[in-house]
Amino acid sequence: MSSFDLYKTADEHEELRSVVRALADAKIAPFAAEVDENARFPQEAYDALISAELQAIHVPEAYGGAGADALASAIVVEEVARACASSSLIPGVNKLASLPVIHSGSEELKKEFLPGLASGETLWSYALSETDAGSDAGAMKTTAVGNGDSWTLNGSKKWITNAGESHIYTVLAVTDKEKGARGGITAFIVKKDDPGVSFGAPEKKLGIKGSPTREVYLDNVVIPDSRRIGEVGSGFGIAMSTLDHSRIAIAAQAVGIAQGALDFAAGYIKERKQFGKAIAEFQGIQFMVADMSMKLEAARQLTYAAAARSERGDADLTFFGAASKCFASDVAMEITTDAVQLLGGYGFTRDYPVERMMRDAKITQIYEGTNQVQRIVMSRHTLASR
C-alpha cells in the first residue's frame, strides 16, 4: 500500500475540515482570548465538540465511536488549534490517553471505558511524566504494588494536561524496580474519584493557558487488576508506541496554530497602509508571506504523511511521528513569530491574537518529547536503517 492511499477519501476529509472549521469559528474562536486571559478551561469548546461528536472521533465503532482514521483525527486537532490551541488539547489528549487501551487493553477494559469517551461522558488524561522523569520516562518512581487481584499505586505525575478536569487517567507505574524500563513498568486506568487521587495547583504557564496542567498525586490508590492495560511489565513499550502515534496530533496542533497566525497576518497586511499603500504590496513583506506559506504547507504534508503511516502501522512510523512533530512545531514557532512581526506594535499586544498564538506555539516544541529528543529518535532510526 502506497502513501497515495492517503488521498483515497479526500472528499470526506475535506468535508470534515469544513465542519470543524465552521464549528471552531462560531463556537470556539469567540472565547479563545478570554480563555487565555483568565487561564480557564474552555468549557464552551468542550461542549461544542461533544455536541458535534468531535471530541474523540478515533474511538472504534464497536465501542460507540466514529472509528475515524488517523488523518481525520489530525484534521480535527488542526482546525480547532487554528482557533484555540488550548481547546485542541481536548481531542488531542483524549486520543493520547486512550490509545493504550485501544491498542493493548483487554476487551473488558475497552467495553467498560471507551463508550464513555465516545459519548463525551468522560475526558481523559495521560500520566507518564514525573518531576525527574521527563525525557527520561524510564526513570519514573511512581509504583504499583500487586495485592492478589488489585494494585496499590503511590507517587506523583507532573505536567499532566487537563488534570483535574479529566475523569480518566492512563497512568504508568513501576511494578518491578529490578527490571527497569524494559519489563518493569505497567500501565493502568485510574479514575478521578478513586480514593487517594488528588491534584496540585494549576501551573502558571506561558501559553495554552486554557488547558489546565497540574500534578496528579496518588496516595495508596487501590484499583482492581481489571484496570491494568496490557501485560504486567509491558507499560514502557506501550507508552513509547503510543507516542509514535500521538506525536502526530502535536504536529497537527502546530500546523493549526501556524495557519491561524498566517490567516490573521495576511488579512492584516492587506488592510494596513504605510507610505500610501497596503504593506502587502511591499516585496519584503511578500517574501515573508511566501516563506511562511511554503513552510506551513511542507509541515502539513509531512504531518499527513505521518498520519497515513499511523493508520497503516508502517515500520517507519517512529521516524515520521518524530519528524512531523519536530518540523511542524519548529515551523509554527517561526510562523507565529513572523506574524507578530508583520503586525508590528499591534502584534505585541493582547488586542490581537498572534501574540497568543506565538506563546501557544512554543509548547509544541517541548511536550511529548522535546525537539532535541525527536532529533535523537530520527537519527537513531536513520542510522539503524542504513
mmCIF file of C-alpha atoms in Angstrom:
data_model
loop_
_atom_site.group_PDB
_atom_site.id
_atom_site.type_symbol
_atom_site.label_atom_id
_atom_site.label_comp_id
_atom_site.label_asym_id
_atom_site.label_seq_id
_atom_site.Cartn_x
_atom_site.Cartn_y
_atom_site.Cartn_z
ATOM 1 C CA MET A 1 0.000 0.000 0.000
ATOM 2 C CA SER A 2 1.488 3.344 -1.023
ATOM 3 C CA SER A 3 1.148 6.730 0.612
ATOM 4 C CA PHE A 4 -1.096 7.686 -2.293
ATOM 5 C CA ASP A 5 -3.876 5.827 -0.474
ATOM 6 C CA LEU A 6 -3.949 8.757 1.940
ATOM 7 C CA TYR A 7 -5.960 10.659 -0.660
ATOM 8 C CA LYS A 8 -8.449 7.901 -1.329
ATOM 9 C CA THR A 9 -11.134 9.617 0.771
ATOM 10 C CA ALA A 10 -10.005 13.203 0.235
ATOM 11 C CA ASP A 11 -13.575 14.459 -0.245
ATOM 12 C CA GLU A 12 -14.644 13.048 3.118
ATOM 13 C CA HIS A 13 -11.647 14.560 4.844
ATOM 14 C CA GLU A 14 -12.260 17.984 3.327
ATOM 15 C CA GLU A 15 -15.924 17.795 4.293
ATOM 16 C CA LEU A 16 -14.830 17.061 7.862
ATOM 17 C CA ARG A 17 -12.445 20.020 7.715
ATOM 18 C CA SER A 18 -15.273 22.337 6.667
ATOM 19 C CA VAL A 19 -17.474 21.117 9.505
ATOM 20 C CA VAL A 20 -14.770 21.515 12.154
ATOM 21 C CA ARG A 21 -13.683 24.932 10.860
ATOM 22 C CA ALA A 22 -17.240 26.241 10.910
ATOM 23 C CA LEU A 23 -17.728 24.940 14.435
ATOM 24 C CA ALA A 24 -14.396 26.379 15.608
ATOM 25 C CA ASP A 25 -15.064 29.791 14.048
ATOM 26 C CA ALA A 26 -18.564 30.009 15.527
ATOM 27 C CA LYS A 27 -18.252 28.381 18.944
ATOM 28 C CA ILE A 28 -14.578 28.199 19.910
ATOM 29 C CA ALA A 29 -12.734 31.215 18.489
ATOM 30 C CA PRO A 30 -15.018 33.802 20.165
ATOM 31 C CA PHE A 31 -13.884 32.566 23.597
ATOM 32 C CA ALA A 32 -10.196 31.936 22.849
ATOM 33 C CA ALA A 33 -8.822 35.275 24.048
ATOM 34 C CA GLU A 34 -10.876 35.286 27.254
ATOM 35 C CA VAL A 35 -9.960 31.649 27.969
ATOM 36 C CA ASP A 36 -6.289 32.609 27.630
ATOM 37 C CA GLU A 37 -6.633 35.810 29.644
ATOM 38 C CA ASN A 38 -8.324 34.070 32.557
ATOM 39 C CA ALA A 39 -6.456 30.759 32.245
ATOM 40 C CA ARG A 40 -9.680 28.802 32.458
ATOM 41 C CA PHE A 41 -10.782 25.511 30.943
ATOM 42 C CA PRO A 42 -12.536 26.111 27.574
ATOM 43 C CA GLN A 43 -15.879 24.636 28.581
ATOM 44 C CA GLU A 44 -17.626 26.189 25.583
ATOM 45 C CA ALA A 45 -15.253 24.357 23.255
ATOM 46 C CA TYR A 46 -15.691 21.072 25.125
ATOM 47 C CA ASP A 47 -19.474 21.374 24.954
ATOM 48 C CA ALA A 48 -19.358 22.276 21.250
ATOM 49 C CA LEU A 49 -17.077 19.368 20.408
ATOM 50 C CA ILE A 50 -19.299 16.932 22.287
ATOM 51 C CA SER A 51 -22.429 18.268 20.584
ATOM 52 C CA ALA A 52 -20.779 17.708 17.205
ATOM 53 C CA GLU A 53 -19.341 14.336 18.312
ATOM 54 C CA LEU A 54 -15.814 15.532 17.569
ATOM 55 C CA GLN A 55 -14.175 15.182 20.975
ATOM 56 C CA ALA A 56 -12.923 11.629 20.288
ATOM 57 C CA ILE A 57 -13.680 10.548 16.730
ATOM 58 C CA HIS A 58 -10.874 7.979 16.821
ATOM 59 C CA VAL A 59 -12.785 5.596 19.123
ATOM 60 C CA PRO A 60 -13.682 2.423 17.174
ATOM 61 C CA GLU A 61 -17.285 1.933 16.115
ATOM 62 C CA ALA A 62 -17.526 -1.224 18.212
ATOM 63 C CA TYR A 63 -17.348 0.977 21.332
ATOM 64 C CA GLY A 64 -19.687 3.749 20.225
ATOM 65 C CA GLY A 65 -17.206 5.919 18.340
ATOM 66 C CA ALA A 66 -16.935 7.078 14.756
ATOM 67 C CA GLY A 67 -13.914 4.896 14.043
ATOM 68 C CA ALA A 68 -12.273 7.777 12.172
ATOM 69 C CA ASP A 69 -8.821 7.287 10.689
ATOM 70 C CA ALA A 70 -5.640 8.996 11.856
ATOM 71 C CA LEU A 71 -5.828 11.707 9.203
ATOM 72 C CA ALA A 72 -9.361 12.658 10.237
ATOM 73 C CA SER A 73 -8.248 12.899 13.860
ATOM 74 C CA ALA A 74 -5.350 15.125 12.834
ATOM 75 C CA ILE A 75 -7.666 17.409 10.851
ATOM 76 C CA VAL A 76 -9.916 17.870 13.889
ATOM 77 C CA VAL A 77 -6.964 18.883 16.069
ATOM 78 C CA GLU A 78 -5.568 21.151 13.340
ATOM 79 C CA GLU A 79 -8.785 23.058 12.742
ATOM 80 C CA VAL A 80 -9.562 23.504 16.436
ATOM 81 C CA ALA A 81 -5.981 24.690 17.057
ATOM 82 C CA ARG A 82 -6.368 27.271 14.294
ATOM 83 C CA ALA A 83 -8.969 28.909 16.546
ATOM 84 C CA CYS A 84 -7.736 27.978 20.024
ATOM 85 C CA ALA A 85 -4.705 25.852 20.851
ATOM 86 C CA SER A 86 -5.931 25.117 24.379
ATOM 87 C CA SER A 87 -9.167 23.675 23.042
ATOM 88 C CA SER A 88 -7.348 21.433 20.567
ATOM 89 C CA LEU A 89 -5.880 19.529 23.505
ATOM 90 C CA ILE A 90 -9.333 18.117 24.223
ATOM 91 C CA PRO A 91 -9.472 15.792 21.183
ATOM 92 C CA GLY A 92 -5.683 15.514 21.081
ATOM 93 C CA VAL A 93 -5.194 14.258 24.633
ATOM 94 C CA ASN A 94 -8.357 12.160 24.543
ATOM 95 C CA LYS A 95 -6.628 10.195 21.799
ATOM 96 C CA LEU A 96 -3.229 10.150 23.506
ATOM 97 C CA ALA A 97 -4.653 8.770 26.749
ATOM 98 C CA SER A 98 -6.948 6.193 25.178
ATOM 99 C CA LEU A 99 -4.591 4.710 22.564
ATOM 100 C CA PRO A 100 -3.000 2.371 25.152
ATOM 101 C CA VAL A 101 -6.445 0.937 25.894
ATOM 102 C CA ILE A 102 -7.378 0.708 22.204
ATOM 103 C CA HIS A 103 -4.111 -0.966 21.218
ATOM 104 C CA SER A 104 -3.308 -3.058 24.288
ATOM 105 C CA GLY A 105 -6.289 -3.180 26.639
ATOM 106 C CA SER A 106 -8.453 -6.215 27.279
ATOM 107 C CA GLU A 107 -11.840 -6.453 25.620
ATOM 108 C CA GLU A 108 -13.469 -5.967 29.008
ATOM 109 C CA LEU A 109 -11.483 -2.796 29.620
ATOM 110 C CA LYS A 110 -12.429 -1.401 26.214
ATOM 111 C CA LYS A 111 -16.124 -2.110 26.764
ATOM 112 C CA GLU A 112 -16.043 -0.520 30.205
ATOM 113 C CA PHE A 113 -14.234 2.723 29.382
ATOM 114 C CA LEU A 114 -14.298 3.585 25.677
ATOM 115 C CA PRO A 115 -18.066 4.180 25.288
ATOM 116 C CA GLY A 116 -17.916 6.988 27.868
ATOM 117 C CA LEU A 117 -15.118 8.647 25.926
ATOM 118 C CA ALA A 118 -17.003 8.272 22.650
ATOM 119 C CA SER A 119 -20.156 9.837 24.089
ATOM 120 C CA GLY A 120 -18.381 12.727 25.795
ATOM 121 C CA GLU A 121 -19.281 11.492 29.250
ATOM 122 C CA THR A 122 -15.588 11.286 30.164
ATOM 123 C CA LEU A 123 -12.490 13.357 29.423
ATOM 124 C CA TRP A 124 -9.130 11.556 29.555
ATOM 125 C CA SER A 125 -5.551 12.460 30.523
ATOM 126 C CA TYR A 126 -2.196 10.730 30.059
ATOM 127 C CA ALA A 127 0.049 10.447 33.129
ATOM 128 C CA LEU A 128 3.588 9.494 32.141
ATOM 129 C CA SER A 129 5.956 12.328 33.134
ATOM 130 C CA GLU A 130 7.279 12.974 36.616
ATOM 131 C CA THR A 131 9.416 15.660 38.231
ATOM 132 C CA ASP A 132 12.629 13.732 37.490
ATOM 133 C CA ALA A 133 11.312 11.679 34.581
ATOM 134 C CA GLY A 134 10.576 13.867 31.583
ATOM 135 C CA SER A 135 12.633 12.999 28.518
ATOM 136 C CA ASP A 136 13.923 10.014 30.514
ATOM 137 C CA ALA A 137 10.492 8.495 31.115
ATOM 138 C CA GLY A 138 12.031 5.226 32.248
ATOM 139 C CA ALA A 139 13.324 6.970 35.393
ATOM 140 C CA MET A 140 9.817 7.238 36.858
ATOM 141 C CA LYS A 141 9.350 6.495 40.553
ATOM 142 C CA THR A 142 5.572 6.075 40.861
ATOM 143 C CA THR A 143 4.960 2.495 41.995
ATOM 144 C CA ALA A 144 2.199 -0.066 41.684
ATOM 145 C CA VAL A 145 2.345 -2.979 44.118
ATOM 146 C CA GLY A 146 0.299 -6.083 43.364
ATOM 147 C CA ASN A 147 -2.020 -7.441 46.050
ATOM 148 C CA GLY A 148 -3.620 -10.509 44.503
ATOM 149 C CA ASP A 149 -6.408 -9.177 42.324
ATOM 150 C CA SER A 150 -5.649 -5.499 42.981
ATOM 151 C CA TRP A 151 -2.857 -2.923 42.778
ATOM 152 C CA THR A 152 -1.854 -0.098 45.127
ATOM 153 C CA LEU A 153 -0.411 2.990 43.417
ATOM 154 C CA ASN A 154 1.780 5.584 45.098
ATOM 155 C CA GLY A 155 3.624 8.556 43.640
ATOM 156 C CA SER A 156 3.014 11.688 41.615
ATOM 157 C CA LYS A 157 2.820 12.651 37.958
ATOM 158 C CA LYS A 158 3.957 16.023 36.614
ATOM 159 C CA TRP A 159 2.816 18.220 33.694
ATOM 160 C CA ILE A 160 -0.464 16.362 33.215
ATOM 161 C CA THR A 161 -2.653 18.024 30.598
ATOM 162 C CA ASN A 162 -6.259 18.675 31.643
ATOM 163 C CA ALA A 163 -5.569 17.197 35.085
ATOM 164 C CA GLY A 164 -8.395 17.928 37.474
ATOM 165 C CA GLU A 165 -10.870 18.274 34.606
ATOM 166 C CA SER A 166 -10.393 14.767 33.255
ATOM 167 C CA HIS A 167 -12.333 11.841 34.645
ATOM 168 C CA ILE A 168 -9.962 9.080 33.460
ATOM 169 C CA TYR A 169 -6.142 8.871 33.728
ATOM 170 C CA THR A 170 -3.847 6.468 31.945
ATOM 171 C CA VAL A 171 -1.060 6.036 34.489
ATOM 172 C CA LEU A 172 2.358 4.411 34.027
ATOM 173 C CA ALA A 173 3.927 2.974 37.177
ATOM 174 C CA VAL A 174 6.889 0.838 38.224
ATOM 175 C CA THR A 175 5.865 -2.732 39.032
ATOM 176 C CA ASP A 176 9.363 -4.261 39.156
ATOM 177 C CA LYS A 177 12.214 -1.902 40.006
ATOM 178 C CA GLU A 178 14.865 -4.511 39.246
ATOM 179 C CA LYS A 179 13.765 -4.869 35.625
ATOM 180 C CA GLY A 180 13.825 -1.124 34.970
ATOM 181 C CA ALA A 181 12.054 0.424 31.993
ATOM 182 C CA ARG A 182 12.158 -2.716 29.856
ATOM 183 C CA GLY A 183 9.854 -5.061 31.716
ATOM 184 C CA GLY A 184 9.420 -3.181 34.976
ATOM 185 C CA ILE A 185 6.691 -0.658 34.097
ATOM 186 C CA THR A 186 2.961 -1.301 33.720
ATOM 187 C CA ALA A 187 0.036 0.824 32.523
ATOM 188 C CA PHE A 188 -3.229 1.278 34.446
ATOM 189 C CA ILE A 189 -6.533 3.125 34.332
ATOM 190 C CA VAL A 190 -7.157 5.404 37.308
ATOM 191 C CA LYS A 191 -10.393 7.309 37.919
ATOM 192 C CA LYS A 192 -10.541 10.865 39.185
ATOM 193 C CA ASP A 193 -12.809 9.808 42.039
ATOM 194 C CA ASP A 194 -10.677 6.860 43.193
ATOM 195 C CA PRO A 195 -9.825 7.343 46.902
ATOM 196 C CA GLY A 196 -6.319 8.747 47.228
ATOM 197 C CA VAL A 197 -6.289 10.698 43.956
ATOM 198 C CA SER A 198 -5.686 14.445 44.281
ATOM 199 C CA PHE A 199 -4.269 17.309 42.234
ATOM 200 C CA GLY A 200 -1.778 20.123 42.608
ATOM 201 C CA ALA A 201 -2.415 23.772 41.791
ATOM 202 C CA PRO A 202 -2.587 24.710 38.098
ATOM 203 C CA GLU A 203 0.796 25.592 36.614
ATOM 204 C CA LYS A 204 1.268 29.230 35.624
ATOM 205 C CA LYS A 205 2.248 28.867 32.007
ATOM 206 C CA LEU A 206 3.494 30.888 29.048
ATOM 207 C CA GLY A 207 0.833 29.520 26.692
ATOM 208 C CA ILE A 208 -2.064 27.070 26.290
ATOM 209 C CA LYS A 209 -3.389 28.663 29.452
ATOM 210 C CA GLY A 210 -6.893 27.311 28.895
ATOM 211 C CA SER A 211 -5.690 23.738 29.227
ATOM 212 C CA PRO A 212 -5.024 23.134 32.926
ATOM 213 C CA THR A 213 -1.683 21.491 33.709
ATOM 214 C CA ARG A 214 -1.373 20.013 37.190
ATOM 215 C CA GLU A 215 0.423 17.370 39.178
ATOM 216 C CA VAL A 216 -1.542 14.212 39.912
ATOM 217 C CA TYR A 217 -0.950 12.696 43.363
ATOM 218 C CA LEU A 218 -1.538 9.013 44.042
ATOM 219 C CA ASP A 219 -1.685 8.173 47.735
ATOM 220 C CA ASN A 220 -2.388 4.468 48.323
ATOM 221 C CA VAL A 221 -4.783 4.356 45.382
ATOM 222 C CA VAL A 222 -6.190 0.825 45.195
ATOM 223 C CA ILE A 223 -7.532 -0.319 41.829
ATOM 224 C CA PRO A 224 -8.642 -3.737 40.571
ATOM 225 C CA ASP A 225 -6.389 -5.765 38.301
ATOM 226 C CA SER A 226 -9.093 -5.455 35.636
ATOM 227 C CA ARG A 227 -7.883 -1.875 35.137
ATOM 228 C CA ARG A 228 -4.411 -2.982 34.119
ATOM 229 C CA ILE A 229 -3.610 -2.149 30.475
ATOM 230 C CA GLY A 230 -1.767 -4.969 28.727
ATOM 231 C CA GLU A 231 0.589 -7.415 30.349
ATOM 232 C CA VAL A 232 2.482 -6.693 33.541
ATOM 233 C CA GLY A 233 5.799 -5.113 32.556
ATOM 234 C CA SER A 234 4.671 -4.023 29.087
ATOM 235 C CA GLY A 235 3.990 -0.407 30.080
ATOM 236 C CA PHE A 236 7.105 1.264 28.741
ATOM 237 C CA GLY A 237 6.676 -0.320 25.327
ATOM 238 C CA ILE A 238 3.026 0.695 25.303
ATOM 239 C CA ALA A 239 3.953 4.272 26.233
ATOM 240 C CA MET A 240 6.600 4.609 23.532
ATOM 241 C CA SER A 241 4.375 3.064 20.875
ATOM 242 C CA THR A 242 1.574 5.423 21.881
ATOM 243 C CA LEU A 243 3.846 8.431 21.433
ATOM 244 C CA ASP A 244 4.736 7.305 17.913
ATOM 245 C CA HIS A 245 1.057 7.762 17.038
ATOM 246 C CA SER A 246 0.152 10.685 19.292
ATOM 247 C CA ARG A 247 3.037 12.962 18.282
ATOM 248 C CA ILE A 248 1.156 13.419 15.025
ATOM 249 C CA ALA A 249 -1.565 15.225 16.979
ATOM 250 C CA ILE A 250 1.042 17.682 18.267
ATOM 251 C CA ALA A 251 2.226 18.202 14.696
ATOM 252 C CA ALA A 252 -1.378 18.852 13.677
ATOM 253 C CA GLN A 253 -1.812 21.265 16.557
ATOM 254 C CA ALA A 254 1.313 23.135 15.468
ATOM 255 C CA VAL A 255 0.060 23.305 11.875
ATOM 256 C CA GLY A 256 -3.280 24.678 13.079
ATOM 257 C CA ILE A 257 -1.675 27.342 15.258
ATOM 258 C CA ALA A 258 0.560 28.409 12.382
ATOM 259 C CA GLN A 259 -2.377 28.511 9.980
ATOM 260 C CA GLY A 260 -4.350 30.721 12.344
ATOM 261 C CA ALA A 261 -1.441 33.130 12.668
ATOM 262 C CA LEU A 262 -0.823 33.257 8.917
ATOM 263 C CA ASP A 263 -4.514 33.803 8.162
ATOM 264 C CA PHE A 264 -4.762 36.705 10.568
ATOM 265 C CA ALA A 265 -1.491 38.298 9.468
ATOM 266 C CA ALA A 266 -2.391 38.005 5.782
ATOM 267 C CA GLY A 267 -5.676 39.789 6.382
ATOM 268 C CA TYR A 268 -3.965 42.495 8.402
ATOM 269 C CA ILE A 269 -1.220 43.342 5.896
ATOM 270 C CA LYS A 270 -3.754 43.736 3.106
ATOM 271 C CA GLU A 271 -5.574 46.375 5.147
ATOM 272 C CA ARG A 272 -2.663 48.120 6.873
ATOM 273 C CA LYS A 273 -1.379 51.067 4.825
ATOM 274 C CA GLN A 274 2.012 52.765 5.042
ATOM 275 C CA PHE A 275 3.605 55.176 2.571
ATOM 276 C CA GLY A 276 0.308 55.345 0.728
ATOM 277 C CA LYS A 277 -0.247 51.668 0.009
ATOM 278 C CA ALA A 278 -1.036 48.381 1.709
ATOM 279 C CA ILE A 279 2.078 46.868 3.253
ATOM 280 C CA ALA A 280 1.216 43.603 1.471
ATOM 281 C CA GLU A 281 2.406 45.326 -1.705
ATOM 282 C CA PHE A 282 5.991 45.612 -0.452
ATOM 283 C CA GLN A 283 8.256 42.897 -1.780
ATOM 284 C CA GLY A 284 9.982 42.329 1.567
ATOM 285 C CA ILE A 285 6.599 41.563 3.151
ATOM 286 C CA GLN A 286 5.600 39.341 0.226
ATOM 287 C CA PHE A 287 8.771 37.301 0.616
ATOM 288 C CA MET A 288 7.984 36.763 4.321
ATOM 289 C CA VAL A 289 4.487 35.566 3.480
ATOM 290 C CA ALA A 290 5.810 33.275 0.759
ATOM 291 C CA ASP A 291 8.227 31.600 3.169
ATOM 292 C CA MET A 292 5.529 31.276 5.823
ATOM 293 C CA SER A 293 3.129 29.659 3.361
ATOM 294 C CA MET A 294 5.747 27.332 1.905
ATOM 295 C CA LYS A 295 6.951 26.058 5.261
ATOM 296 C CA LEU A 296 3.424 25.673 6.584
ATOM 297 C CA GLU A 297 2.389 23.532 3.642
ATOM 298 C CA ALA A 298 5.527 21.411 3.974
ATOM 299 C CA ALA A 299 4.692 20.853 7.659
ATOM 300 C CA ARG A 300 1.115 19.952 6.796
ATOM 301 C CA GLN A 301 2.123 17.417 4.157
ATOM 302 C CA LEU A 302 4.673 15.781 6.472
ATOM 303 C CA THR A 303 2.021 15.598 9.188
ATOM 304 C CA TYR A 304 -0.493 13.989 6.842
ATOM 305 C CA ALA A 305 2.119 11.525 5.587
ATOM 306 C CA ALA A 306 2.791 10.566 9.216
ATOM 307 C CA ALA A 307 -0.950 10.158 9.799
ATOM 308 C CA ALA A 308 -1.151 7.748 6.868
ATOM 309 C CA ARG A 309 1.661 5.691 8.359
ATOM 310 C CA SER A 310 -0.035 5.742 11.749
ATOM 311 C CA GLU A 311 -3.204 4.377 10.210
ATOM 312 C CA ARG A 312 -1.333 1.571 8.478
ATOM 313 C CA GLY A 313 1.134 0.909 11.284
ATOM 314 C CA ASP A 314 4.111 1.249 8.961
ATOM 315 C CA ALA A 315 7.585 0.280 10.110
ATOM 316 C CA ASP A 316 8.857 3.838 9.678
ATOM 317 C CA LEU A 317 6.132 5.402 11.837
ATOM 318 C CA THR A 318 8.599 6.160 14.639
ATOM 319 C CA PHE A 319 10.650 8.327 12.275
ATOM 320 C CA PHE A 320 7.646 10.056 10.723
ATOM 321 C CA GLY A 321 5.963 10.677 14.061
ATOM 322 C CA ALA A 322 9.115 12.338 15.386
ATOM 323 C CA ALA A 323 9.810 14.199 12.138
ATOM 324 C CA SER A 324 6.306 15.609 11.788
ATOM 325 C CA LYS A 325 6.178 16.786 15.392
ATOM 326 C CA CYS A 326 9.662 18.305 15.271
ATOM 327 C CA PHE A 327 9.349 20.025 11.901
ATOM 328 C CA ALA A 328 5.784 21.289 12.340
ATOM 329 C CA SER A 329 6.471 22.728 15.798
ATOM 330 C CA ASP A 330 9.639 24.485 14.635
ATOM 331 C CA VAL A 331 7.691 25.900 11.693
ATOM 332 C CA ALA A 332 4.841 27.012 13.964
ATOM 333 C CA MET A 333 7.248 28.897 16.205
ATOM 334 C CA GLU A 334 8.798 30.609 13.187
ATOM 335 C CA ILE A 335 5.493 31.490 11.518
ATOM 336 C CA THR A 336 3.847 32.848 14.661
ATOM 337 C CA THR A 337 6.937 34.953 15.404
ATOM 338 C CA ASP A 338 6.822 36.326 11.864
ATOM 339 C CA ALA A 339 3.098 37.009 12.237
ATOM 340 C CA VAL A 340 3.828 39.161 15.287
ATOM 341 C CA GLN A 341 6.485 40.967 13.241
ATOM 342 C CA LEU A 342 4.051 41.609 10.390
ATOM 343 C CA LEU A 343 1.622 43.285 12.779
ATOM 344 C CA GLY A 344 4.374 45.458 14.220
ATOM 345 C CA GLY A 345 3.488 47.081 17.528
ATOM 346 C CA TYR A 346 -0.061 45.739 17.341
ATOM 347 C CA GLY A 347 1.278 42.196 17.152
ATOM 348 C CA PHE A 348 2.936 42.716 20.516
ATOM 349 C CA THR A 349 -0.361 43.477 22.248
ATOM 350 C CA ARG A 350 -3.072 41.204 23.549
ATOM 351 C CA ASP A 351 -5.631 43.112 21.493
ATOM 352 C CA TYR A 352 -4.618 40.886 18.580
ATOM 353 C CA PRO A 353 -4.397 37.065 18.626
ATOM 354 C CA VAL A 354 -0.962 36.488 17.114
ATOM 355 C CA GLU A 355 0.971 37.028 20.348
ATOM 356 C CA ARG A 356 -1.198 34.347 21.968
ATOM 357 C CA MET A 357 -0.524 32.049 19.045
ATOM 358 C CA MET A 358 3.214 32.643 19.387
ATOM 359 C CA ARG A 359 3.073 31.758 23.085
ATOM 360 C CA ASP A 360 0.941 28.692 22.354
ATOM 361 C CA ALA A 361 3.284 27.516 19.602
ATOM 362 C CA LYS A 362 6.250 27.287 21.967
ATOM 363 C CA ILE A 363 4.935 24.302 23.897
ATOM 364 C CA THR A 364 4.662 22.227 20.723
ATOM 365 C CA GLN A 365 8.470 22.205 20.613
ATOM 366 C CA ILE A 366 8.595 20.852 24.164
ATOM 367 C CA TYR A 367 5.867 18.398 25.116
ATOM 368 C CA GLU A 368 5.502 14.782 24.000
ATOM 369 C CA GLY A 369 9.272 14.788 23.714
ATOM 370 C CA THR A 370 11.375 17.891 23.195
ATOM 371 C CA ASN A 371 12.558 18.545 19.662
ATOM 372 C CA GLN A 372 16.049 17.630 20.779
ATOM 373 C CA VAL A 373 14.711 14.192 21.722
ATOM 374 C CA GLN A 374 12.875 13.966 18.394
ATOM 375 C CA ARG A 375 16.163 14.537 16.595
ATOM 376 C CA ILE A 376 17.735 11.728 18.611
ATOM 377 C CA VAL A 377 14.846 9.450 17.610
ATOM 378 C CA MET A 378 15.192 10.390 13.947
ATOM 379 C CA SER A 379 18.957 9.975 13.857
ATOM 380 C CA ARG A 380 18.789 6.548 15.535
ATOM 381 C CA HIS A 381 16.184 5.410 13.025
ATOM 382 C CA THR A 382 18.179 6.744 10.092
ATOM 383 C CA LEU A 383 21.459 5.174 11.199
ATOM 384 C CA ALA A 384 19.810 1.838 12.054
ATOM 385 C CA SER A 385 18.108 1.686 8.663
ATOM 386 C CA ARG A 386 21.460 2.091 6.895
#
